Amino acid sequence: MDNRSKDRRLKWLILLIPTLTIGLWEYVRHAFLLPYVSMELGNLLAPFIVLAVTLTLVRSLFARMEQSQMALQREKEAKAALEERESLARELHDGISQSMFLLAVKLDQLDELSRDGPVRELAGGLRETVRVMHEDVRQAIANLRQPPSPDSAAWVVPLRELLGETAELSGARAEFVWTIPDDGLTDKEKVELHACVREALVNVRKHAQASHVYVVGEPDGAGGFRCRVEDDGVGFDGDPLQAQGRFGLRMVRDRARSMGWSFLAERRGERTVVELVKSGRKAEKG
């Protein structure tokens, strides 16, 4: 039975119960109680009996009808949200995504035509930027075409899936530890942190040759957080941000700086660590 049918049934019950109560009371009074209850007393008791029934049965029916109305409203809102999300996804696919694909094609043509080293390097950097942006758009389209989850921390699920995909493609074991509370991050911070973790995992998959990959997110106790992507792979020599072809880490650094987070990429013992830190104390002072 759908919500509309339930609402109709509840409305009829709310209308009929007081009438049936009066009818039943009059029948019982005249059939069984007339020798004991006078006409005046019976008339006086009738409204109190209706009130008692209303406070018990009818009030509970009203509560159920309100719940049904709220469920119907949520259903309408969810349908409207899905239609809006699908419309946005279509616009992203038909507009931005295709334009970025054409831009990538033009960059490939520029790379083929140019023999100048700096120009080729610049074209490579732009191509990597376009690739990351294209992945962002694809992820946004995929997210928009999924119904919004009632789980307040559902945005963390794609991070776990990204780690699983990285481990599967590189043949590594994965470990995911996430204790950052959902309400400790703004929507923009979630988007940027997701993008940073994804790019760090892409870097692991392409360069690390790791057997273990870790994603760790921890609150700092003062409204901030510490997020790390670690691996036990081959690591790097010197500054990884200056290494040829390491555009991904530079993008992570730039994203972190734009959010006011600190960024660190270093070797700690046998692990390579890419770390993002938001200082809660600094945020409070600012």
mmCIF file of N, CA and C in Angstrom, residues 102-177:
data_model
loop_
_atom_site.group_PDB
_atom_site.id
_atom_site.type_symbol
_atom_site.label_atom_id
_atom_site.label_comp_id
_atom_site.label_asym_id
_atom_site.label_seq_id
_atom_site.Cartn_x
_atom_site.Cartn_y
_atom_site.Cartn_z
ATOM 1 N N LEU A 102 38.202 17.715 -26.122
ATOM 2 C CA LEU A 102 38.727 18.390 -27.309
ATOM 3 C C LEU A 102 40.016 19.144 -26.977
ATOM 4 N N LEU A 103 40.082 19.738 -25.792
ATOM 5 C CA LEU A 103 41.296 20.432 -25.380
ATOM 6 C C LEU A 103 42.467 19.462 -25.272
ATOM 7 N N ALA A 104 42.212 18.275 -24.732
ATOM 8 C CA ALA A 104 43.273 17.271 -24.638
ATOM 9 C C ALA A 104 43.761 16.854 -26.022
ATOM 10 N N VAL A 105 42.846 16.735 -26.972
ATOM 11 C CA VAL A 105 43.227 16.391 -28.354
ATOM 12 C C VAL A 105 44.110 17.488 -28.944
ATOM 13 N N LYS A 106 43.751 18.739 -28.730
ATOM 14 C CA LYS A 106 44.542 19.861 -29.236
ATOM 15 C C LYS A 106 45.943 19.866 -28.608
ATOM 16 N N LEU A 107 46.037 19.537 -27.328
ATOM 17 C CA LEU A 107 47.344 19.479 -26.671
ATOM 18 C C LEU A 107 48.197 18.362 -27.248
ATOM 19 N N ASP A 108 47.584 17.238 -27.568
ATOM 20 C CA ASP A 108 48.328 16.152 -28.215
ATOM 21 C C ASP A 108 48.871 16.607 -29.570
ATOM 22 N N GLN A 109 48.048 17.347 -30.323
ATOM 23 C CA GLN A 109 48.507 17.859 -31.614
ATOM 24 C C GLN A 109 49.651 18.839 -31.432
ATOM 25 N N LEU A 110 49.568 19.711 -30.424
ATOM 26 C CA LEU A 110 50.644 20.654 -30.140
ATOM 27 C C LEU A 110 51.923 19.912 -29.771
ATOM 28 N N ASP A 111 51.786 18.863 -28.993
ATOM 29 C CA ASP A 111 52.953 18.081 -28.577
ATOM 30 C C ASP A 111 53.632 17.438 -29.783
ATOM 31 N N GLU A 112 52.830 16.963 -30.731
ATOM 32 C CA GLU A 112 53.392 16.317 -31.918
ATOM 33 C C GLU A 112 54.084 17.322 -32.839
ATOM 34 N N LEU A 113 53.544 18.534 -32.909
ATOM 35 C CA LEU A 113 54.094 19.528 -33.826
ATOM 36 C C LEU A 113 55.325 20.232 -33.269
ATOM 37 N N SER A 114 55.454 20.277 -31.955
ATOM 38 C CA SER A 114 56.537 21.044 -31.340
ATOM 39 C C SER A 114 57.744 20.152 -31.053
ATOM 40 N N ARG A 115 58.938 20.671 -31.378
ATOM 41 C CA ARG A 115 60.180 19.975 -31.039
ATOM 42 C C ARG A 115 60.933 20.715 -29.942
ATOM 43 N N ASP A 116 60.373 21.813 -29.506
ATOM 44 C CA ASP A 116 61.010 22.607 -28.467
ATOM 45 C C ASP A 116 60.745 21.976 -27.108
ATOM 46 N N GLY A 117 61.814 21.692 -26.353
ATOM 47 C CA GLY A 117 61.679 21.022 -25.067
ATOM 48 C C GLY A 117 60.768 21.725 -24.089
ATOM 49 N N PRO A 118 60.974 23.036 -23.812
ATOM 50 C CA PRO A 118 60.086 23.737 -22.868
ATOM 51 C C PRO A 118 58.626 23.709 -23.285
ATOM 52 N N VAL A 119 58.374 23.829 -24.582
ATOM 53 C CA VAL A 119 56.989 23.806 -25.060
ATOM 54 C C VAL A 119 56.371 22.436 -24.833
ATOM 55 N N ARG A 120 57.158 21.392 -25.108
ATOM 56 C CA ARG A 120 56.662 20.037 -24.893
ATOM 57 C C ARG A 120 56.407 19.791 -23.410
ATOM 58 N N GLU A 121 57.292 20.313 -22.562
ATOM 59 C CA GLU A 121 57.092 20.135 -21.124
ATOM 60 C C GLU A 121 55.836 20.875 -20.666
ATOM 61 N N LEU A 122 55.650 22.085 -21.182
ATOM 62 C CA LEU A 122 54.449 22.846 -20.833
ATOM 63 C C LEU A 122 53.196 22.123 -21.313
ATOM 64 N N ALA A 123 53.243 21.589 -22.521
ATOM 65 C CA ALA A 123 52.102 20.850 -23.051
ATOM 66 C C ALA A 123 51.810 19.626 -22.186
ATOM 67 N N GLY A 124 52.887 18.968 -21.717
ATOM 68 C CA GLY A 124 52.686 17.819 -20.840
ATOM 69 C C GLY A 124 52.031 18.202 -19.527
ATOM 70 N N GLY A 125 52.473 19.335 -18.963
ATOM 71 C CA GLY A 125 51.853 19.808 -17.721
ATOM 72 C C GLY A 125 50.394 20.163 -17.915
ATOM 73 N N LEU A 126 50.102 20.841 -19.035
ATOM 74 C CA LEU A 126 48.710 21.188 -19.307
ATOM 75 C C LEU A 126 47.870 19.935 -19.533
ATOM 76 N N ARG A 127 48.445 18.949 -20.201
ATOM 77 C CA ARG A 127 47.715 17.708 -20.436
ATOM 78 C C ARG A 127 47.384 17.004 -19.122
ATOM 79 N N GLU A 128 48.345 17.015 -18.202
ATOM 80 C CA GLU A 128 48.106 16.391 -16.895
ATOM 81 C C GLU A 128 47.029 17.151 -16.130
ATOM 82 N N THR A 129 47.055 18.486 -16.224
ATOM 83 C CA THR A 129 46.008 19.284 -15.584
ATOM 84 C C THR A 129 44.640 18.956 -16.168
ATOM 85 N N VAL A 130 44.570 18.865 -17.491
ATOM 86 C CA VAL A 130 43.310 18.522 -18.146
ATOM 87 C C VAL A 130 42.854 17.133 -17.724
ATOM 88 N N ARG A 131 43.818 16.202 -17.602
ATOM 89 C CA ARG A 131 43.453 14.839 -17.188
ATOM 90 C C ARG A 131 42.816 14.839 -15.802
ATOM 91 N N VAL A 132 43.436 15.566 -14.872
ATOM 92 C CA VAL A 132 42.898 15.614 -13.508
ATOM 93 C C VAL A 132 41.524 16.262 -13.496
ATOM 94 N N MET A 133 41.395 17.370 -14.245
ATOM 95 C CA MET A 133 40.097 18.042 -14.299
ATOM 96 C C MET A 133 39.044 17.137 -14.932
ATOM 97 N N HIS A 134 39.459 16.397 -15.958
ATOM 98 C CA HIS A 134 38.517 15.480 -16.604
ATOM 99 C C HIS A 134 38.086 14.389 -15.642
ATOM 100 N N GLU A 135 39.007 13.875 -14.838
ATOM 101 C CA GLU A 135 38.653 12.874 -13.834
ATOM 102 C C GLU A 135 37.709 13.466 -12.800
ATOM 103 N N ASP A 136 37.948 14.717 -12.418
ATOM 104 C CA ASP A 136 37.052 15.389 -11.467
ATOM 105 C C ASP A 136 35.638 15.467 -12.028
ATOM 106 N N VAL A 137 35.541 15.851 -13.304
ATOM 107 C CA VAL A 137 34.225 15.977 -13.924
ATOM 108 C C VAL A 137 33.552 14.612 -14.034
ATOM 109 N N ARG A 138 34.322 13.598 -14.418
ATOM 110 C CA ARG A 138 33.742 12.252 -14.519
ATOM 111 C C ARG A 138 33.249 11.767 -13.168
ATOM 112 N N GLN A 139 34.043 12.027 -12.126
ATOM 113 C CA GLN A 139 33.625 11.622 -10.790
ATOM 114 C C GLN A 139 32.376 12.392 -10.364
ATOM 115 N N ALA A 140 32.332 13.678 -10.703
ATOM 116 C CA ALA A 140 31.153 14.481 -10.365
ATOM 117 C C ALA A 140 29.914 13.958 -11.078
ATOM 118 N N ILE A 141 30.071 13.591 -12.355
ATOM 119 C CA ILE A 141 28.941 13.045 -13.113
ATOM 120 C C ILE A 141 28.477 11.736 -12.497
ATOM 121 N N ALA A 142 29.427 10.863 -12.146
ATOM 122 C CA ALA A 142 29.060 9.580 -11.526
ATOM 123 C C ALA A 142 28.348 9.799 -10.197
ATOM 124 N N ASN A 143 28.844 10.737 -9.400
ATOM 125 C CA ASN A 143 28.212 11.014 -8.105
ATOM 126 C C ASN A 143 26.815 11.587 -8.274
ATOM 127 N N LEU A 144 26.654 12.467 -9.263
ATOM 128 C CA LEU A 144 25.348 13.083 -9.480
ATOM 129 C C LEU A 144 24.314 12.067 -9.938
ATOM 130 N N ARG A 145 24.761 11.027 -10.631
ATOM 131 C CA ARG A 145 23.815 10.035 -11.134
ATOM 132 C C ARG A 145 23.503 8.950 -10.107
ATOM 133 N N GLN A 146 24.088 9.065 -8.937
ATOM 134 C CA GLN A 146 23.746 8.184 -7.831
ATOM 135 C C GLN A 146 22.803 8.914 -6.892
ATOM 136 N N PRO A 147 21.804 8.199 -6.327
ATOM 137 C CA PRO A 147 20.910 8.878 -5.376
ATOM 138 C C PRO A 147 21.678 9.318 -4.154
ATOM 139 N N PRO A 148 21.354 10.486 -3.593
ATOM 140 C CA PRO A 148 22.041 10.943 -2.392
ATOM 141 C C PRO A 148 21.838 9.972 -1.249
ATOM 142 N N SER A 149 22.900 9.645 -0.560
ATOM 143 C CA SER A 149 22.828 8.678 0.530
ATOM 144 C C SER A 149 22.380 9.341 1.809
ATOM 145 N N PRO A 150 21.512 8.646 2.602
ATOM 146 C CA PRO A 150 21.126 9.210 3.897
ATOM 147 C C PRO A 150 22.238 9.151 4.914
ATOM 148 N N ASP A 151 23.278 8.379 4.624
ATOM 149 C CA ASP A 151 24.399 8.276 5.555
ATOM 150 C C ASP A 151 25.200 9.572 5.517
ATOM 151 N N SER A 152 25.332 10.218 6.661
ATOM 152 C CA SER A 152 25.995 11.523 6.704
ATOM 153 C C SER A 152 27.453 11.440 6.307
ATOM 154 N N ALA A 153 28.076 10.271 6.462
ATOM 155 C CA ALA A 153 29.487 10.122 6.127
ATOM 156 C C ALA A 153 29.685 9.335 4.827
ATOM 157 N N ALA A 154 28.663 9.343 3.966
ATOM 158 C CA ALA A 154 28.742 8.545 2.742
ATOM 159 C C ALA A 154 29.852 9.011 1.814
ATOM 160 N N TRP A 155 30.287 10.262 1.940
ATOM 161 C CA TRP A 155 31.334 10.768 1.054
ATOM 162 C C TRP A 155 32.652 10.039 1.287
ATOM 163 N N VAL A 156 32.809 9.400 2.454
ATOM 164 C CA VAL A 156 34.045 8.674 2.749
ATOM 165 C C VAL A 156 34.124 7.381 1.943
ATOM 166 N N VAL A 157 32.966 6.839 1.557
ATOM 167 C CA VAL A 157 32.948 5.556 0.847
ATOM 168 C C VAL A 157 33.777 5.598 -0.430
ATOM 169 N N PRO A 158 33.672 6.652 -1.287
ATOM 170 C CA PRO A 158 34.521 6.683 -2.481
ATOM 171 C C PRO A 158 36.017 6.693 -2.176
ATOM 172 N N LEU A 159 36.421 7.272 -1.042
ATOM 173 C CA LEU A 159 37.840 7.231 -0.675
ATOM 174 C C LEU A 159 38.295 5.797 -0.449
ATOM 175 N N ARG A 160 37.470 5.030 0.271
ATOM 176 C CA ARG A 160 37.801 3.618 0.496
ATOM 177 C C ARG A 160 37.849 2.855 -0.829
ATOM 178 N N GLU A 161 36.907 3.176 -1.723
ATOM 179 C CA GLU A 161 36.877 2.500 -3.024
ATOM 180 C C GLU A 161 38.098 2.874 -3.865
ATOM 181 N N LEU A 162 38.512 4.147 -3.804
ATOM 182 C CA LEU A 162 39.716 4.562 -4.523
ATOM 183 C C LEU A 162 40.934 3.788 -4.047
ATOM 184 N N LEU A 163 41.048 3.648 -2.729
ATOM 185 C CA LEU A 163 42.168 2.892 -2.178
ATOM 186 C C LEU A 163 42.111 1.446 -2.648
ATOM 187 N N GLY A 164 40.916 0.858 -2.647
ATOM 188 C CA GLY A 164 40.774 -0.522 -3.107
ATOM 189 C C GLY A 164 41.149 -0.688 -4.572
ATOM 190 N N GLU A 165 40.758 0.279 -5.412
ATOM 191 C CA GLU A 165 41.105 0.212 -6.830
ATOM 192 C C GLU A 165 42.612 0.335 -7.027
ATOM 193 N N THR A 166 43.230 1.253 -6.273
ATOM 194 C CA THR A 166 44.683 1.425 -6.375
ATOM 195 C C THR A 166 45.404 0.145 -5.979
ATOM 196 N N ALA A 167 44.967 -0.456 -4.875
ATOM 197 C CA ALA A 167 45.600 -1.689 -4.412
ATOM 198 C C ALA A 167 45.414 -2.810 -5.426
ATOM 199 N N GLU A 168 44.223 -2.883 -6.007
ATOM 200 C CA GLU A 168 43.950 -3.949 -6.973
ATOM 201 C C GLU A 168 44.800 -3.793 -8.231
ATOM 202 N N LEU A 169 44.917 -2.569 -8.724
ATOM 203 C CA LEU A 169 45.677 -2.332 -9.949
ATOM 204 C C LEU A 169 47.178 -2.505 -9.747
ATOM 205 N N SER A 170 47.670 -2.187 -8.545
ATOM 206 C CA SER A 170 49.109 -2.284 -8.293
ATOM 207 C C SER A 170 49.497 -3.574 -7.592
ATOM 208 N N GLY A 171 48.494 -4.394 -7.241
ATOM 209 C CA GLY A 171 48.793 -5.658 -6.562
ATOM 210 C C GLY A 171 49.219 -5.480 -5.117
ATOM 211 N N ALA A 172 48.844 -4.365 -4.503
ATOM 212 C CA ALA A 172 49.247 -4.079 -3.127
ATOM 213 C C ALA A 172 48.107 -4.382 -2.165
ATOM 214 N N ARG A 173 48.456 -4.492 -0.890
ATOM 215 C CA ARG A 173 47.455 -4.615 0.163
ATOM 216 C C ARG A 173 47.067 -3.215 0.638
ATOM 217 N N ALA A 174 45.798 -3.051 0.982
ATOM 218 C CA ALA A 174 45.290 -1.724 1.347
ATOM 219 C C ALA A 174 44.825 -1.713 2.792
ATOM 220 N N GLU A 175 45.016 -0.567 3.436
ATOM 221 C CA GLU A 175 44.503 -0.360 4.789
ATOM 222 C C GLU A 175 43.909 1.044 4.868
ATOM 223 N N PHE A 176 42.678 1.111 5.345
ATOM 224 C CA PHE A 176 41.945 2.372 5.405
ATOM 225 C C PHE A 176 41.522 2.638 6.844
ATOM 226 N N VAL A 177 42.005 3.751 7.401
ATOM 227 C CA VAL A 177 41.656 4.136 8.771
ATOM 228 C C VAL A 177 41.156 5.569 8.730
#
